[in-house]
Amino acid sequence: MTLPDQQQLSDVVTLLSSRELEKMRIAGQTAAALLDYLTPLVKPGISTLELNDLAEDWTRQRGAKSAPLGYAGAVMPFPKSICTSVNQVICHGIPRAEEILRDGDIINIDVTPIVDGYHGDTSRTFLVGDPPPLVRRLVEVTEQCLWRGIEAVKPGGRVGDIGAAIQEYAEAEGFSVVRDFVGHGVHRIFHTAPQIPHYGVRGKGTKLRPGMVFTIEPMINLGSYEAQIMADGWTATTVDGSLSAQFEHTVAVTKTGVEVLTLSPAAVPVPV
């Protein structure tokens, strides 16, 4: 969702109860399991539409719904169940039969199953085949940016702490941080307050409180941070054609720090 769109939403931050947090854990684990299911399927020769259809079947078989499917947009509702953003696509890529993954590509897959009314929102960028070292480094740095942002979450902190941690690391590594798309509050509502920019100033922004749940989803570009929206009203690409990577987790602020709700049991957190 674009930053201007999110600014139109309520500024009221919802603090979730322990019961609601448990619902979010279940939705988050479902989202993580869906990405785990798709992981071995991401290889040269598969189309993004095939990945979409497999994800939709998996989701329905578990009694869940795909939040992106039919989600309202300025031009048209989002037509597919997942977002597949390949190479220079920053986010919101629409799966297509004619889009076949090739050796050396990178692809971000963004999934949001709805389980019992709650949204589990997460994404990963995958290497397809054997991309060159600089591309691999872009993906590594982007994942590290996510974890640095997560490490900045604590009660009493500020949203600006998250963005600053991400921006400082990404720019020190020679990459740029997309400004036009941000993380967001999520629970029964797909996109709500607070906004979580992936750049910023420490000590600024909304104060973090236990019970807040939101996504952190940095989009990091190999070239300029500038983005553009294609005619379909959804697909966002880099203006200069450079590659872009993204990782996303849904997190909850706790009394002592942060809980990652969409962490796969099989995943090993990236050391910060």
mmCIF file of C-alpha atoms in Angstrom, residues 23-207:
data_model
loop_
_atom_site.group_PDB
_atom_site.id
_atom_site.type_symbol
_atom_site.label_atom_id
_atom_site.label_comp_id
_atom_site.label_asym_id
_atom_site.label_seq_id
_atom_site.Cartn_x
_atom_site.Cartn_y
_atom_site.Cartn_z
ATOM 1 C CA LYS A 23 -5.268 -15.286 16.968
ATOM 2 C CA MET A 24 -2.495 -13.290 15.292
ATOM 3 C CA ARG A 25 0.061 -15.969 16.185
ATOM 4 C CA ILE A 26 -2.046 -18.590 14.440
ATOM 5 C CA ALA A 27 -2.477 -16.407 11.349
ATOM 6 C CA GLY A 28 1.230 -15.555 11.363
ATOM 7 C CA GLN A 29 2.281 -19.190 11.587
ATOM 8 C CA THR A 30 -0.058 -20.031 8.715
ATOM 9 C CA ALA A 31 1.592 -17.334 6.607
ATOM 10 C CA ALA A 32 5.068 -18.635 7.478
ATOM 11 C CA ALA A 33 4.033 -22.197 6.619
ATOM 12 C CA LEU A 34 2.712 -21.039 3.247
ATOM 13 C CA LEU A 35 6.066 -19.476 2.365
ATOM 14 C CA ASP A 36 7.824 -22.619 3.565
ATOM 15 C CA TYR A 37 5.588 -24.633 1.221
ATOM 16 C CA LEU A 38 6.429 -22.378 -1.735
ATOM 17 C CA THR A 39 10.179 -22.248 -1.070
ATOM 18 C CA PRO A 40 11.243 -25.456 -2.910
ATOM 19 C CA LEU A 41 8.970 -24.555 -5.831
ATOM 20 C CA VAL A 42 10.831 -21.322 -6.619
ATOM 21 C CA LYS A 43 13.181 -22.373 -9.399
ATOM 22 C CA PRO A 44 13.814 -21.637 -13.082
ATOM 23 C CA GLY A 45 10.946 -22.616 -15.362
ATOM 24 C CA ILE A 46 7.994 -22.030 -13.043
ATOM 25 C CA SER A 47 5.597 -19.172 -13.763
ATOM 26 C CA THR A 48 4.456 -16.677 -11.170
ATOM 27 C CA LEU A 49 0.862 -17.701 -11.942
ATOM 28 C CA GLU A 50 1.688 -21.316 -11.069
ATOM 29 C CA LEU A 51 3.074 -20.139 -7.726
ATOM 30 C CA ASN A 52 -0.089 -18.122 -7.172
ATOM 31 C CA ASP A 53 -2.404 -21.036 -7.946
ATOM 32 C CA LEU A 54 -0.468 -23.421 -5.725
ATOM 33 C CA ALA A 55 -0.576 -20.880 -2.891
ATOM 34 C CA GLU A 56 -4.322 -20.372 -3.315
ATOM 35 C CA ASP A 57 -4.980 -24.126 -3.255
ATOM 36 C CA TRP A 58 -2.824 -24.553 -0.138
ATOM 37 C CA THR A 59 -4.627 -21.685 1.599
ATOM 38 C CA ARG A 60 -8.131 -22.946 0.792
ATOM 39 C CA GLN A 61 -7.293 -26.474 1.902
ATOM 40 C CA ARG A 62 -6.582 -25.062 5.360
ATOM 41 C CA GLY A 63 -9.826 -23.127 5.582
ATOM 42 C CA ALA A 64 -8.116 -19.757 5.208
ATOM 43 C CA LYS A 65 -8.635 -16.924 2.717
ATOM 44 C CA SER A 66 -6.121 -14.934 0.662
ATOM 45 C CA ALA A 67 -6.382 -11.289 1.713
ATOM 46 C CA PRO A 68 -4.857 -9.827 -1.480
ATOM 47 C CA LEU A 69 -7.468 -11.474 -3.736
ATOM 48 C CA GLY A 70 -10.014 -8.787 -4.614
ATOM 49 C CA TYR A 71 -8.376 -6.149 -2.396
ATOM 50 C CA ALA A 72 -9.586 -2.721 -3.524
ATOM 51 C CA GLY A 73 -7.249 -0.564 -5.584
ATOM 52 C CA ALA A 74 -7.363 2.752 -7.425
ATOM 53 C CA VAL A 75 -7.568 1.118 -10.881
ATOM 54 C CA MET A 76 -8.905 -2.365 -10.152
ATOM 55 C CA PRO A 77 -9.135 -4.888 -7.305
ATOM 56 C CA PHE A 78 -5.988 -6.959 -6.899
ATOM 57 C CA PRO A 79 -6.664 -9.966 -9.160
ATOM 58 C CA LYS A 80 -4.540 -12.686 -7.550
ATOM 59 C CA SER A 81 -3.907 -14.351 -4.205
ATOM 60 C CA ILE A 82 -0.251 -13.449 -3.641
ATOM 61 C CA CYS A 83 2.138 -10.735 -4.806
ATOM 62 C CA THR A 84 5.093 -11.864 -6.926
ATOM 63 C CA SER A 85 7.658 -9.101 -7.455
ATOM 64 C CA VAL A 86 10.465 -10.088 -9.822
ATOM 65 C CA ASN A 87 13.787 -8.251 -10.244
ATOM 66 C CA GLN A 88 13.033 -4.520 -10.701
ATOM 67 C CA VAL A 89 9.506 -4.843 -9.289
ATOM 68 C CA ILE A 90 9.534 -3.368 -5.779
ATOM 69 C CA CYS A 91 6.196 -4.717 -4.584
ATOM 70 C CA HIS A 92 2.619 -5.677 -5.546
ATOM 71 C CA GLY A 93 3.650 -7.617 -8.638
ATOM 72 C CA ILE A 94 0.699 -9.462 -10.181
ATOM 73 C CA PRO A 95 1.279 -13.165 -10.969
ATOM 74 C CA ARG A 96 1.114 -13.920 -14.721
ATOM 75 C CA ALA A 97 1.230 -17.080 -16.817
ATOM 76 C CA GLU A 98 3.756 -15.525 -19.182
ATOM 77 C CA GLU A 99 6.151 -14.512 -16.400
ATOM 78 C CA ILE A 100 8.545 -17.461 -16.197
ATOM 79 C CA LEU A 101 11.325 -17.401 -13.626
ATOM 80 C CA ARG A 102 14.825 -17.607 -15.093
ATOM 81 C CA ASP A 103 18.214 -18.462 -13.663
ATOM 82 C CA GLY A 104 19.647 -15.370 -11.982
ATOM 83 C CA ASP A 105 16.298 -13.757 -11.128
ATOM 84 C CA ILE A 106 15.180 -12.696 -7.682
ATOM 85 C CA ILE A 107 11.531 -12.792 -6.621
ATOM 86 C CA ASN A 108 9.719 -11.497 -3.576
ATOM 87 C CA ILE A 109 6.633 -13.496 -2.625
ATOM 88 C CA ASP A 110 4.226 -11.679 -0.322
ATOM 89 C CA VAL A 111 1.417 -13.701 1.303
ATOM 90 C CA THR A 112 -1.402 -12.755 3.663
ATOM 91 C CA PRO A 113 -3.756 -15.568 4.648
ATOM 92 C CA ILE A 114 -6.759 -14.637 6.781
ATOM 93 C CA VAL A 115 -7.365 -17.150 9.569
ATOM 94 C CA ASP A 116 -10.460 -16.729 11.743
ATOM 95 C CA GLY A 117 -10.632 -13.080 10.717
ATOM 96 C CA TYR A 118 -6.979 -12.217 11.471
ATOM 97 C CA HIS A 119 -4.258 -11.435 8.902
ATOM 98 C CA GLY A 120 -0.838 -13.081 8.816
ATOM 99 C CA ASP A 121 1.356 -10.876 6.601
ATOM 100 C CA THR A 122 4.886 -11.852 5.560
ATOM 101 C CA SER A 123 7.215 -11.958 2.559
ATOM 102 C CA ARG A 124 10.619 -13.251 1.501
ATOM 103 C CA THR A 125 12.901 -12.606 -1.444
ATOM 104 C CA PHE A 126 14.155 -15.778 -3.108
ATOM 105 C CA LEU A 127 17.206 -16.356 -5.293
ATOM 106 C CA VAL A 128 16.309 -18.152 -8.510
ATOM 107 C CA GLY A 129 19.188 -20.337 -9.623
ATOM 108 C CA ASP A 130 22.535 -18.586 -9.292
ATOM 109 C CA PRO A 131 22.351 -14.765 -9.312
ATOM 110 C CA PRO A 132 25.608 -12.770 -9.425
ATOM 111 C CA PRO A 133 27.372 -11.804 -6.156
ATOM 112 C CA LEU A 134 26.080 -8.208 -6.071
ATOM 113 C CA VAL A 135 22.498 -9.402 -6.389
ATOM 114 C CA ARG A 136 23.040 -11.949 -3.628
ATOM 115 C CA ARG A 137 24.469 -9.167 -1.483
ATOM 116 C CA LEU A 138 21.392 -6.998 -2.108
ATOM 117 C CA VAL A 139 19.172 -9.803 -0.835
ATOM 118 C CA GLU A 140 21.396 -10.474 2.185
ATOM 119 C CA VAL A 141 21.474 -6.798 3.152
ATOM 120 C CA THR A 142 17.704 -6.497 2.778
ATOM 121 C CA GLU A 143 17.103 -9.412 5.133
ATOM 122 C CA GLN A 144 19.602 -7.914 7.566
ATOM 123 C CA CYS A 145 17.709 -4.604 7.324
ATOM 124 C CA LEU A 146 14.526 -6.362 8.394
ATOM 125 C CA TRP A 147 16.202 -7.864 11.448
ATOM 126 C CA ARG A 148 17.855 -4.589 12.404
ATOM 127 C CA GLY A 149 14.440 -2.963 12.261
ATOM 128 C CA ILE A 150 12.966 -5.726 14.424
ATOM 129 C CA GLU A 151 15.787 -5.374 16.955
ATOM 130 C CA ALA A 152 14.838 -1.691 17.341
ATOM 131 C CA VAL A 153 11.320 -2.555 18.545
ATOM 132 C CA LYS A 154 10.787 -2.194 22.291
ATOM 133 C CA PRO A 155 8.153 -0.667 24.566
ATOM 134 C CA GLY A 156 8.773 3.038 24.994
ATOM 135 C CA GLY A 157 10.725 3.255 21.754
ATOM 136 C CA ARG A 158 9.628 5.184 18.691
ATOM 137 C CA VAL A 159 8.704 4.244 15.146
ATOM 138 C CA GLY A 160 11.617 6.402 13.973
ATOM 139 C CA ASP A 161 14.025 4.036 15.734
ATOM 140 C CA ILE A 162 12.950 1.266 13.354
ATOM 141 C CA GLY A 163 13.372 3.309 10.199
ATOM 142 C CA ALA A 164 16.701 4.752 11.307
ATOM 143 C CA ALA A 165 18.154 1.309 12.023
ATOM 144 C CA ILE A 166 17.143 0.124 8.544
ATOM 145 C CA GLN A 167 18.241 3.244 6.672
ATOM 146 C CA GLU A 168 21.613 3.528 8.379
ATOM 147 C CA TYR A 169 22.586 -0.029 7.525
ATOM 148 C CA ALA A 170 21.224 -0.065 3.962
ATOM 149 C CA GLU A 171 22.915 3.184 2.978
ATOM 150 C CA ALA A 172 26.185 2.200 4.631
ATOM 151 C CA GLU A 173 26.155 -0.870 2.363
ATOM 152 C CA GLY A 174 25.630 1.293 -0.731
ATOM 153 C CA PHE A 175 21.922 0.579 -1.292
ATOM 154 C CA SER A 176 18.826 2.784 -1.069
ATOM 155 C CA VAL A 177 15.584 2.557 0.934
ATOM 156 C CA VAL A 178 12.241 2.907 -0.836
ATOM 157 C CA ARG A 179 10.206 5.801 0.616
ATOM 158 C CA ASP A 180 6.825 5.358 -1.089
ATOM 159 C CA PHE A 181 5.789 2.143 0.666
ATOM 160 C CA VAL A 182 5.739 1.499 4.394
ATOM 161 C CA GLY A 183 4.924 -1.095 7.007
ATOM 162 C CA HIS A 184 1.537 -0.904 8.691
ATOM 163 C CA GLY A 185 -0.612 -1.978 11.581
ATOM 164 C CA VAL A 186 -2.385 -5.280 10.970
ATOM 165 C CA HIS A 187 -4.878 -7.462 12.839
ATOM 166 C CA ARG A 188 -8.508 -7.945 11.784
ATOM 167 C CA ILE A 189 -7.845 -5.010 9.442
ATOM 168 C CA PHE A 190 -5.290 -5.621 6.680
ATOM 169 C CA HIS A 191 -3.788 -2.120 6.673
ATOM 170 C CA THR A 192 -4.195 0.297 9.565
ATOM 171 C CA ALA A 193 -2.217 2.516 11.949
ATOM 172 C CA PRO A 194 0.595 2.848 12.729
ATOM 173 C CA GLN A 195 2.622 3.529 9.596
ATOM 174 C CA ILE A 196 6.151 2.098 9.765
ATOM 175 C CA PRO A 197 8.499 3.948 7.371
ATOM 176 C CA HIS A 198 11.785 2.170 6.685
ATOM 177 C CA TYR A 199 13.776 5.378 7.029
ATOM 178 C CA GLY A 200 13.679 7.988 9.750
ATOM 179 C CA VAL A 201 15.179 9.645 12.802
ATOM 180 C CA ARG A 202 15.714 7.960 16.134
ATOM 181 C CA GLY A 203 13.448 9.201 18.907
ATOM 182 C CA LYS A 204 10.803 10.483 16.490
ATOM 183 C CA GLY A 205 7.377 9.144 15.550
ATOM 184 C CA THR A 206 4.673 7.129 17.270
ATOM 185 C CA LYS A 207 5.571 5.697 20.667
#
